[in-house]
GROMACS .gro file of C-alpha atoms in nm:
model
  403
    1MET     CA    1   1.841  -1.953   2.719
    2LYS     CA    2   1.782  -1.991   2.347
    3SER     CA    3   1.405  -1.989   2.389
    4LYS     CA    4   1.423  -1.667   2.593
    5LEU     CA    5   1.640  -1.504   2.328
    6LEU     CA    6   1.400  -1.606   2.051
    7LYS     CA    7   1.107  -1.471   2.252
    8PHE     CA    8   1.290  -1.142   2.307
    9LEU     CA    9   1.372  -1.111   1.936
   10GLU     CA   10   1.012  -1.181   1.838
   11ILE     CA   11   0.873  -0.917   2.075
   12ALA     CA   12   1.143  -0.671   1.969
   13VAL     CA   13   1.054  -0.717   1.601
   14GLU     CA   14   0.684  -0.676   1.679
   15TYR     CA   15   0.728  -0.341   1.855
   16LEU     CA   16   0.986  -0.214   1.609
   17VAL     CA   17   0.731  -0.272   1.332
   18TYR     CA   18   0.472  -0.078   1.533
   19GLY     CA   19   0.722   0.206   1.561
   20ALA     CA   20   0.799   0.204   1.189
   21ILE     CA   21   0.429   0.208   1.099
   22PHE     CA   22   0.364   0.497   1.337
   23PHE     CA   23   0.638   0.709   1.182
   24ILE     CA   24   0.526   0.657   0.818
   25PRO     CA   25   0.380   1.009   0.785
   26ILE     CA   26   0.628   1.167   1.023
   27SER     CA   27   0.991   1.068   0.966
   28ILE     CA   28   1.165   0.875   0.688
   29THR     CA   29   1.472   0.841   0.910
   30MET     CA   30   1.273   0.680   1.191
   31ILE     CA   31   1.098   0.444   0.949
   32GLY     CA   32   1.435   0.330   0.819
   33THR     CA   33   1.581   0.295   1.169
   34PHE     CA   34   1.293   0.096   1.316
   35ALA     CA   35   1.240  -0.118   1.006
   36GLY     CA   36   1.612  -0.182   0.961
   37MET     CA   37   1.651  -0.300   1.320
   38ALA     CA   38   1.338  -0.513   1.290
   39ILE     CA   39   1.466  -0.688   0.975
   40VAL     CA   40   1.807  -0.755   1.134
   41PHE     CA   41   1.645  -0.901   1.447
   42PHE     CA   42   1.404  -1.105   1.236
   43LEU     CA   43   1.682  -1.255   1.022
   44PHE     CA   44   1.882  -1.333   1.338
   45LYS     CA   45   1.575  -1.502   1.490
   46THR     CA   46   1.512  -1.698   1.168
   47ILE     CA   47   1.872  -1.822   1.157
   48LEU     CA   48   1.861  -1.930   1.522
   49SER     CA   49   1.521  -2.099   1.503
   50ARG     CA   50   1.544  -2.218   1.141
   51ASP     CA   51   1.178  -2.131   1.118
   52LEU     CA   52   1.057  -2.105   0.759
   53SER     CA   53   0.695  -2.184   0.837
   54ALA     CA   54   0.578  -1.844   0.707
   55ILE     CA   55   0.710  -1.935   0.363
   56LYS     CA   56   0.591  -2.296   0.378
   57SER     CA   57   0.237  -2.194   0.469
   58ASN     CA   58   0.225  -1.934   0.191
   59LYS     CA   59   0.401  -2.122  -0.089
   60VAL     CA   60   0.201  -1.970  -0.375
   61LEU     CA   61   0.253  -1.618  -0.247
   62PHE     CA   62   0.629  -1.654  -0.208
   63LEU     CA   63   0.661  -1.837  -0.540
   64LEU     CA   64   0.497  -1.539  -0.713
   65LEU     CA   65   0.724  -1.304  -0.518
   66LEU     CA   66   1.029  -1.508  -0.624
   67LEU     CA   67   0.927  -1.503  -0.991
   68PHE     CA   68   0.867  -1.129  -0.968
   69PHE     CA   69   1.223  -1.084  -0.841
   70ILE     CA   70   1.372  -1.326  -1.094
   71PHE     CA   71   1.233  -1.129  -1.388
   72MET     CA   72   1.334  -0.799  -1.230
   73GLY     CA   73   1.681  -0.949  -1.199
   74LEU     CA   74   1.681  -1.054  -1.565
   75SER     CA   75   1.616  -0.692  -1.661
   76LEU     CA   76   1.968  -0.615  -1.542
   77PHE     CA   77   2.097  -0.768  -1.867
   78ASN     CA   78   1.952  -0.463  -2.043
   79SER     CA   79   2.087  -0.209  -1.794
   80GLY     CA   80   2.414  -0.155  -1.981
   81PRO     CA   81   2.625   0.117  -1.816
   82LEU     CA   82   2.358   0.156  -1.545
   83ILE     CA   83   2.408  -0.200  -1.416
   84VAL     CA   84   2.533  -0.082  -1.075
   85LYS     CA   85   2.228   0.139  -1.027
   86SER     CA   86   1.996  -0.141  -1.136
   87THR     CA   87   2.160  -0.390  -0.901
   88ARG     CA   88   2.130  -0.147  -0.611
   89THR     CA   89   1.764  -0.090  -0.696
   90LEU     CA   90   1.695  -0.465  -0.702
   91LEU     CA   91   1.876  -0.555  -0.381
   92ILE     CA   92   1.801  -0.250  -0.169
   93LYS     CA   93   1.495  -0.064  -0.293
   94TRP     CA   94   1.293  -0.375  -0.381
   95GLY     CA   95   1.474  -0.633  -0.170
   96ARG     CA   96   1.404  -0.460   0.161
   97PHE     CA   97   1.030  -0.475   0.097
   98ALA     CA   98   1.041  -0.846   0.018
   99LEU     CA   99   1.208  -0.893   0.357
  100LEU     CA  100   0.948  -0.665   0.516
  101LEU     CA  101   0.667  -0.876   0.372
  102TRP     CA  102   0.828  -1.198   0.494
  103MET     CA  103   0.891  -1.047   0.838
  104ILE     CA  104   0.534  -0.926   0.889
  105ILE     CA  105   0.384  -1.257   0.776
  106GLY     CA  106   0.628  -1.444   1.000
  107ILE     CA  107   0.582  -1.235   1.315
  108PHE     CA  108   0.218  -1.128   1.298
  109ARG     CA  109   0.060  -1.472   1.325
  110ASP     CA  110  -0.153  -1.367   1.619
  111SER     CA  111  -0.466  -1.169   1.531
  112LYS     CA  112  -0.414  -0.958   1.846
  113ARG     CA  113  -0.084  -0.831   1.706
  114ILE     CA  114  -0.249  -0.744   1.377
  115THR     CA  115  -0.523  -0.557   1.563
  116LYS     CA  116  -0.252  -0.361   1.747
  117ALA     CA  117  -0.082  -0.280   1.415
  118ALA     CA  118  -0.413  -0.157   1.274
  119GLY     CA  119  -0.455   0.047   1.591
  120VAL     CA  120  -0.116   0.209   1.531
  121ILE     CA  121  -0.227   0.296   1.176
  122LEU     CA  122  -0.543   0.446   1.326
  123PHE     CA  123  -0.354   0.656   1.582
  124SER     CA  124  -0.097   0.780   1.331
  125ALA     CA  125  -0.370   0.862   1.078
  126THR     CA  126  -0.563   1.053   1.344
  127LEU     CA  127  -0.261   1.276   1.401
  128VAL     CA  128  -0.238   1.333   1.025
  129GLY     CA  129  -0.605   1.432   1.013
  130ILE     CA  130  -0.563   1.680   1.298
  131THR     CA  131  -0.247   1.832   1.151
  132VAL     CA  132  -0.420   1.878   0.814
  133LEU     CA  133  -0.696   2.069   0.995
  134THR     CA  134  -0.449   2.293   1.179
  135GLN     CA  135  -0.255   2.351   0.858
  136LYS     CA  136  -0.573   2.439   0.669
  137PHE     CA  137  -0.731   2.672   0.923
  138PHE     CA  138  -0.442   2.799   1.138
  139GLY     CA  139  -0.147   2.783   0.899
  140PHE     CA  140   0.076   2.543   1.094
  141GLU     CA  141   0.145   2.171   1.066
  142PHE     CA  142   0.274   2.018   1.390
  143LEU     CA  143   0.412   1.679   1.279
  144ARG     CA  144   0.688   1.796   1.044
  145GLY     CA  145   0.647   2.173   1.040
  146ARG     CA  146   0.537   2.191   0.677
  147ALA     CA  147   0.449   2.543   0.570
  148SER     CA  148   0.091   2.616   0.470
  149LEU     CA  149   0.046   2.685   0.099
  150GLY     CA  150  -0.264   2.892   0.163
  151TYR     CA  151  -0.626   2.815   0.241
  152SER     CA  152  -0.724   2.762  -0.124
  153ALA     CA  153  -0.415   2.551  -0.208
  154PRO     CA  154  -0.414   2.169  -0.194
  155SER     CA  155  -0.344   2.028   0.152
  156ILE     CA  156  -0.012   1.849   0.197
  157GLY     CA  157  -0.017   1.773   0.570
  158PRO     CA  158   0.318   1.630   0.686
  159PHE     CA  159   0.407   1.511   0.333
  160LYS     CA  160   0.608   1.685   0.061
  161ASN     CA  161   0.311   1.723  -0.173
  162SER     CA  162  -0.063   1.671  -0.193
  163ASN     CA  163  -0.035   1.353  -0.403
  164ALA     CA  164   0.164   1.181  -0.129
  165LEU     CA  165  -0.092   1.283   0.134
  166ALA     CA  166  -0.372   1.155  -0.091
  167ALA     CA  167  -0.193   0.822  -0.138
  168TYR     CA  168  -0.147   0.781   0.237
  169LEU     CA  169  -0.512   0.863   0.307
  170THR     CA  170  -0.637   0.631   0.030
  171CYS     CA  171  -0.465   0.340   0.202
  172VAL     CA  172  -0.546   0.418   0.567
  173ILE     CA  173  -0.904   0.552   0.555
  174PRO     CA  174  -1.063   0.207   0.498
  175VAL     CA  175  -0.860   0.075   0.793
  176VAL     CA  176  -0.979   0.362   1.015
  177LEU     CA  177  -1.336   0.311   0.894
  178SER     CA  178  -1.318  -0.058   0.985
  179PHE     CA  179  -1.297   0.037   1.353
  180GLY     CA  180  -1.607   0.254   1.315
  181LEU     CA  181  -1.809  -0.027   1.158
  182TRP     CA  182  -1.770  -0.261   1.456
  183ARG     CA  183  -2.048  -0.267   1.717
  184TRP     CA  184  -1.874  -0.119   2.020
  185LYS     CA  185  -2.047  -0.139   2.357
  186ARG     CA  186  -2.026   0.238   2.388
  187ILE     CA  187  -2.176   0.431   2.100
  188ALA     CA  188  -1.938   0.719   2.174
  189VAL     CA  189  -1.643   0.499   2.075
  190LYS     CA  190  -1.805   0.408   1.744
  191LEU     CA  191  -1.893   0.771   1.671
  192SER     CA  192  -1.537   0.879   1.752
  193PHE     CA  193  -1.392   0.639   1.496
  194LEU     CA  194  -1.649   0.747   1.236
  195LEU     CA  195  -1.564   1.113   1.306
  196ILE     CA  196  -1.193   1.042   1.251
  197ALA     CA  197  -1.276   0.867   0.922
  198ALA     CA  198  -1.488   1.166   0.816
  199ILE     CA  199  -1.204   1.409   0.894
  200LEU     CA  200  -0.962   1.199   0.689
  201ILE     CA  201  -1.206   1.182   0.396
  202LEU     CA  202  -1.234   1.561   0.412
  203ALA     CA  203  -0.853   1.583   0.416
  204SER     CA  204  -0.843   1.363   0.105
  205PHE     CA  205  -1.087   1.599  -0.067
  206TRP     CA  206  -0.862   1.894   0.020
  207THR     CA  207  -0.568   1.734  -0.163
  208PHE     CA  208  -0.748   1.797  -0.497
  209CYS     CA  209  -0.586   1.472  -0.613
  210ARG     CA  210  -0.825   1.300  -0.854
  211GLY     CA  211  -0.628   0.975  -0.859
  212GLY     CA  212  -0.645   0.968  -0.480
  213TRP     CA  213  -1.019   1.031  -0.488
  214LEU     CA  214  -1.072   0.749  -0.735
  215GLY     CA  215  -0.859   0.512  -0.529
  216LEU     CA  216  -1.044   0.604  -0.211
  217ILE     CA  217  -1.383   0.561  -0.379
  218SER     CA  218  -1.270   0.218  -0.503
  219GLY     CA  219  -1.166   0.115  -0.153
  220LEU     CA  220  -1.488   0.240   0.005
  221ILE     CA  221  -1.699   0.063  -0.258
  222PHE     CA  222  -1.519  -0.259  -0.168
  223VAL     CA  223  -1.585  -0.209   0.205
  224THR     CA  224  -1.953  -0.136   0.135
  225LEU     CA  225  -2.001  -0.440  -0.089
  226VAL     CA  226  -1.826  -0.693   0.133
  227THR     CA  227  -1.981  -0.578   0.461
  228ASN     CA  228  -2.325  -0.616   0.300
  229TYR     CA  229  -2.250  -0.953   0.140
  230HIS     CA  230  -2.514  -1.146   0.336
  231ARG     CA  231  -2.782  -0.900   0.222
  232THR     CA  232  -2.678  -0.912  -0.143
  233LYS     CA  233  -2.542  -1.266  -0.170
  234LYS     CA  234  -2.738  -1.352  -0.486
  235VAL     CA  235  -2.619  -1.045  -0.675
  236PHE     CA  236  -2.286  -0.988  -0.497
  237TRP     CA  237  -2.050  -1.080  -0.780
  238PRO     CA  238  -2.251  -0.896  -1.049
  239LEU     CA  239  -2.238  -0.591  -0.821
  240VAL     CA  240  -1.861  -0.628  -0.780
  241LEU     CA  241  -1.801  -0.668  -1.154
  242SER     CA  242  -2.029  -0.381  -1.251
  243SER     CA  243  -1.873  -0.157  -0.985
  244TYR     CA  244  -1.514  -0.209  -1.098
  245LEU     CA  245  -1.570  -0.259  -1.470
  246PHE     CA  246  -1.819   0.023  -1.520
  247LEU     CA  247  -1.882   0.248  -1.217
  248VAL     CA  248  -1.519   0.313  -1.114
  249PRO     CA  249  -1.401   0.379  -1.476
  250PHE     CA  250  -1.703   0.608  -1.526
  251ILE     CA  251  -1.613   0.805  -1.213
  252GLY     CA  252  -1.256   0.823  -1.342
  253LEU     CA  253  -1.377   0.970  -1.672
  254VAL     CA  254  -1.589   1.225  -1.487
  255LEU     CA  255  -1.290   1.328  -1.275
  256LEU     CA  256  -1.083   1.360  -1.593
  257PHE     CA  257  -1.297   1.658  -1.693
  258PHE     CA  258  -1.157   1.845  -1.393
  259ARG     CA  259  -0.834   1.905  -1.578
  260ASN     CA  260  -0.533   2.089  -1.443
  261ARG     CA  261  -0.200   2.199  -1.581
  262ARG     CA  262  -0.026   1.875  -1.481
  263ASP     CA  263  -0.239   1.655  -1.708
  264GLY     CA  264  -0.034   1.740  -2.017
  265LYS     CA  265   0.287   1.644  -1.840
  266ARG     CA  266   0.145   1.309  -1.735
  267PHE     CA  267   0.030   1.221  -2.086
  268ILE     CA  268   0.378   1.304  -2.217
  269LEU     CA  269   0.529   1.072  -1.955
  270PHE     CA  270   0.276   0.797  -2.034
  271GLN     CA  271   0.371   0.824  -2.401
  272GLY     CA  272   0.742   0.817  -2.317
  273ALA     CA  273   0.694   0.509  -2.101
  274TRP     CA  274   0.506   0.338  -2.382
  275GLU     CA  275   0.788   0.413  -2.627
  276MET     CA  276   1.034   0.253  -2.382
  277ILE     CA  277   0.807  -0.049  -2.348
  278LYS     CA  278   0.780  -0.098  -2.725
  279GLU     CA  279   1.159  -0.102  -2.752
  280ASN     CA  280   1.211  -0.364  -2.477
  281PRO     CA  281   0.872  -0.519  -2.392
  282TRP     CA  282   0.997  -0.848  -2.245
  283LEU     CA  283   1.274  -0.752  -2.000
  284GLY     CA  284   1.252  -0.373  -1.999
  285LYS     CA  285   1.528  -0.114  -2.012
  286GLY     CA  286   1.674  -0.214  -1.676
  287LEU     CA  287   1.555  -0.176  -1.320
  288GLY     CA  288   1.574   0.179  -1.184
  289THR     CA  289   1.659   0.337  -1.521
  290PHE     CA  290   1.331   0.510  -1.612
  291MET     CA  291   1.442   0.857  -1.506
  292ASP     CA  292   1.774   0.815  -1.688
  293TYR     CA  293   1.600   0.735  -2.017
  294CYS     CA  294   1.301   0.964  -1.965
  295ILE     CA  295   1.458   1.263  -2.142
  296ARG     CA  296   1.537   1.055  -2.451
  297TYR     CA  297   1.181   0.926  -2.492
  298THR     CA  298   0.999   1.251  -2.408
  299ASN     CA  299   1.191   1.495  -2.632
  300ASN     CA  300   1.399   1.643  -2.348
  301PHE     CA  301   1.090   1.695  -2.134
  302GLY     CA  302   1.288   1.619  -1.818
  303ALA     CA  303   1.377   1.338  -1.578
  304TYR     CA  304   1.061   1.220  -1.405
  305TYR     CA  305   0.888   0.908  -1.283
  306ALA     CA  306   0.619   0.765  -1.511
  307HIS     CA  307   0.319   0.874  -1.298
  308ASN     CA  308   0.193   0.517  -1.338
  309CYS     CA  309   0.339   0.232  -1.131
  310TYR     CA  310   0.241  -0.035  -1.381
  311LEU     CA  311   0.387   0.142  -1.682
  312GLN     CA  312   0.710   0.208  -1.492
  313ILE     CA  313   0.746  -0.154  -1.379
  314TRP     CA  314   0.685  -0.269  -1.737
  315ALA     CA  315   0.922  -0.012  -1.888
  316GLU     CA  316   1.203  -0.092  -1.644
  317SER     CA  317   1.176  -0.468  -1.596
  318GLY     CA  318   0.944  -0.605  -1.863
  319ILE     CA  319   0.602  -0.757  -1.902
  320PHE     CA  320   0.677  -1.068  -1.693
  321SER     CA  321   0.774  -0.861  -1.388
  322LEU     CA  322   0.450  -0.668  -1.420
  323LEU     CA  323   0.252  -0.988  -1.471
  324PHE     CA  324   0.389  -1.156  -1.158
  325PHE     CA  325   0.345  -0.840  -0.951
  326LEU     CA  326  -0.021  -0.828  -1.054
  327LEU     CA  327  -0.060  -1.199  -0.984
  328LEU     CA  328   0.099  -1.147  -0.642
  329VAL     CA  329  -0.135  -0.870  -0.531
  330GLY     CA  330  -0.429  -1.036  -0.708
  331TYR     CA  331  -0.368  -1.357  -0.513
  332VAL     CA  332  -0.363  -1.164  -0.185
  333LEU     CA  333  -0.689  -0.988  -0.273
  334TYR     CA  334  -0.849  -1.318  -0.377
  335ARG     CA  335  -0.754  -1.492  -0.051
  336SER     CA  336  -0.869  -1.200   0.158
  337ILE     CA  337  -1.206  -1.172  -0.016
  338LYS     CA  338  -1.259  -1.548   0.004
  339VAL     CA  339  -1.194  -1.547   0.379
  340SER     CA  340  -1.403  -1.233   0.438
  341LEU     CA  341  -1.708  -1.389   0.274
  342SER     CA  342  -1.689  -1.706   0.483
  343ILE     CA  343  -1.633  -1.587   0.841
  344PRO     CA  344  -1.867  -1.435   1.101
  345LYS     CA  345  -1.848  -1.064   1.172
  346SER     CA  346  -1.597  -0.956   1.435
  347LEU     CA  347  -1.354  -0.669   1.484
  348ASN     CA  348  -1.088  -0.867   1.296
  349TYR     CA  349  -1.337  -0.928   1.014
  350PHE     CA  350  -1.380  -0.553   0.969
  351ILE     CA  351  -1.006  -0.490   1.000
  352LEU     CA  352  -0.938  -0.745   0.725
  353ILE     CA  353  -1.192  -0.572   0.501
  354GLY     CA  354  -1.036  -0.235   0.584
  355LEU     CA  355  -0.683  -0.355   0.506
  356THR     CA  356  -0.802  -0.509   0.179
  357GLY     CA  357  -0.996  -0.195   0.087
  358GLY     CA  358  -0.688   0.019   0.153
  359LEU     CA  359  -0.476  -0.216  -0.056
  360LEU     CA  360  -0.725  -0.209  -0.343
  361GLY     CA  361  -0.750   0.171  -0.328
  362SER     CA  362  -0.372   0.201  -0.344
  363LEU     CA  363  -0.361  -0.024  -0.649
  364VAL     CA  364  -0.621   0.190  -0.828
  365HIS     CA  365  -0.436   0.510  -0.734
  366SER     CA  366  -0.118   0.355  -0.873
  367PHE     CA  367  -0.257   0.400  -1.225
  368PHE     CA  368  -0.186   0.771  -1.178
  369GLU     CA  369   0.116   0.783  -0.945
  370VAL     CA  370   0.432   0.588  -0.861
  371HIS     CA  371   0.394   0.538  -0.487
  372LEU     CA  372   0.585   0.210  -0.498
  373TYR     CA  373   0.892   0.424  -0.571
  374SER     CA  374   0.842   0.642  -0.261
  375PHE     CA  375   1.000   0.496   0.053
  376GLN     CA  376   0.725   0.616   0.288
  377LEU     CA  377   0.435   0.507   0.072
  378SER     CA  378   0.588   0.181  -0.049
  379PHE     CA  379   0.661   0.091   0.315
  380LEU     CA  380   0.294   0.153   0.391
  381PHE     CA  381   0.184  -0.054   0.089
  382TRP     CA  382   0.402  -0.356   0.170
  383SER     CA  383   0.312  -0.336   0.541
  384VAL     CA  384  -0.060  -0.339   0.462
  385LEU     CA  385  -0.002  -0.621   0.212
  386GLY     CA  386   0.177  -0.827   0.478
  387LEU     CA  387  -0.087  -0.758   0.743
  388THR     CA  388  -0.360  -0.857   0.496
  389VAL     CA  389  -0.188  -1.189   0.425
  390ALA     CA  390  -0.123  -1.254   0.795
  391LEU     CA  391  -0.478  -1.174   0.908
  392SER     CA  392  -0.653  -1.362   0.626
  393SER     CA  393  -0.439  -1.669   0.703
  394GLN     CA  394  -0.514  -1.646   1.075
  395LEU     CA  395  -0.889  -1.600   1.029
  396ASP     CA  396  -0.898  -1.883   0.775
  397ARG     CA  397  -0.730  -2.117   1.026
  398GLU     CA  398  -0.977  -2.012   1.296
  399GLN     CA  399  -1.271  -2.079   1.064
  400LEU     CA  400  -1.138  -2.425   0.975
  401SER     CA  401  -1.094  -2.510   1.344
  402ARG     CA  402  -1.458  -2.414   1.411
  403GLU     CA  403  -1.577  -2.639   1.130
   0.00000   0.00000   0.00000
């Protein structure tokens, strides 16, 4: 009886996660409902089975995650009268994504499940691409009924603004492209996936979001370099270093010349964030307090996010929180790249590269936006992070068994 219940809970969590991923661009309520139920079922399953193998097999990852949370928690000592808000931010806004990461790593141990999850991302992204086209050319958006802002205006698709659409596309396009890179038996299937990727790239262009463009370019450069590793093995790492130390920053500088009226606001917010950091560099001003202090440090400019995830993490919870967050995502990227360079090509090989490329693109885009503070986009980020960890671990085990 117990084994049947555990099996039911595992399958329920799996399909609830699929549902939550599908609804990322469509409904915040449905994301919360599906993800909330999945986390409850997962915790119930973990208590019944006492299975902590996901943590035990990823000790370094979860140690970095724990240290990240410890230093965010220490920032509460600086929260002052905003201690309740900071505590809520730590336990709910950040805590739910730590549970999400644990859940995905714990449940998606089978590469077939991860392939299905990537397929859900593909299907959902395809709908986004189509609805951007209908919004652009026919004036209606069928997923959430967003009004068209005009043909010459930035595309927003089913999201509230063009930056959010750009962030979503930056993360999912490499995943969609990964399906198109695999050698399908029918060329029509391959061409269909490549066409979807092309539509989504066009949709990204229509957002007029330079940070999104730079993030997407960074992700696509990664996919290009890794998939051609065996051809460029002798110069692979020099190519990687030159691409991300010189080419990507150069492209960023070029894009900076395409200025718009929002640039001045962002620089004011960057300066305000830096002033907050200088005042409390070690533990920050308190988790979740940036908007409350923003007016004070920007000469009554207004209450806004920092438009830079890394500056906001540093300003709110200190340098150590930022350091361990960067070590966390850096460790995931390192493991994924290491596995990708050592395994034979397969569909899962390309999916791993696509997930990693989407993750890397999101991290680059985060220099210009605060997507980790958006429920939809942070759910996407942590889901892709978890799937990347799960798939790299699975493919690494398979490679070791072959050896």
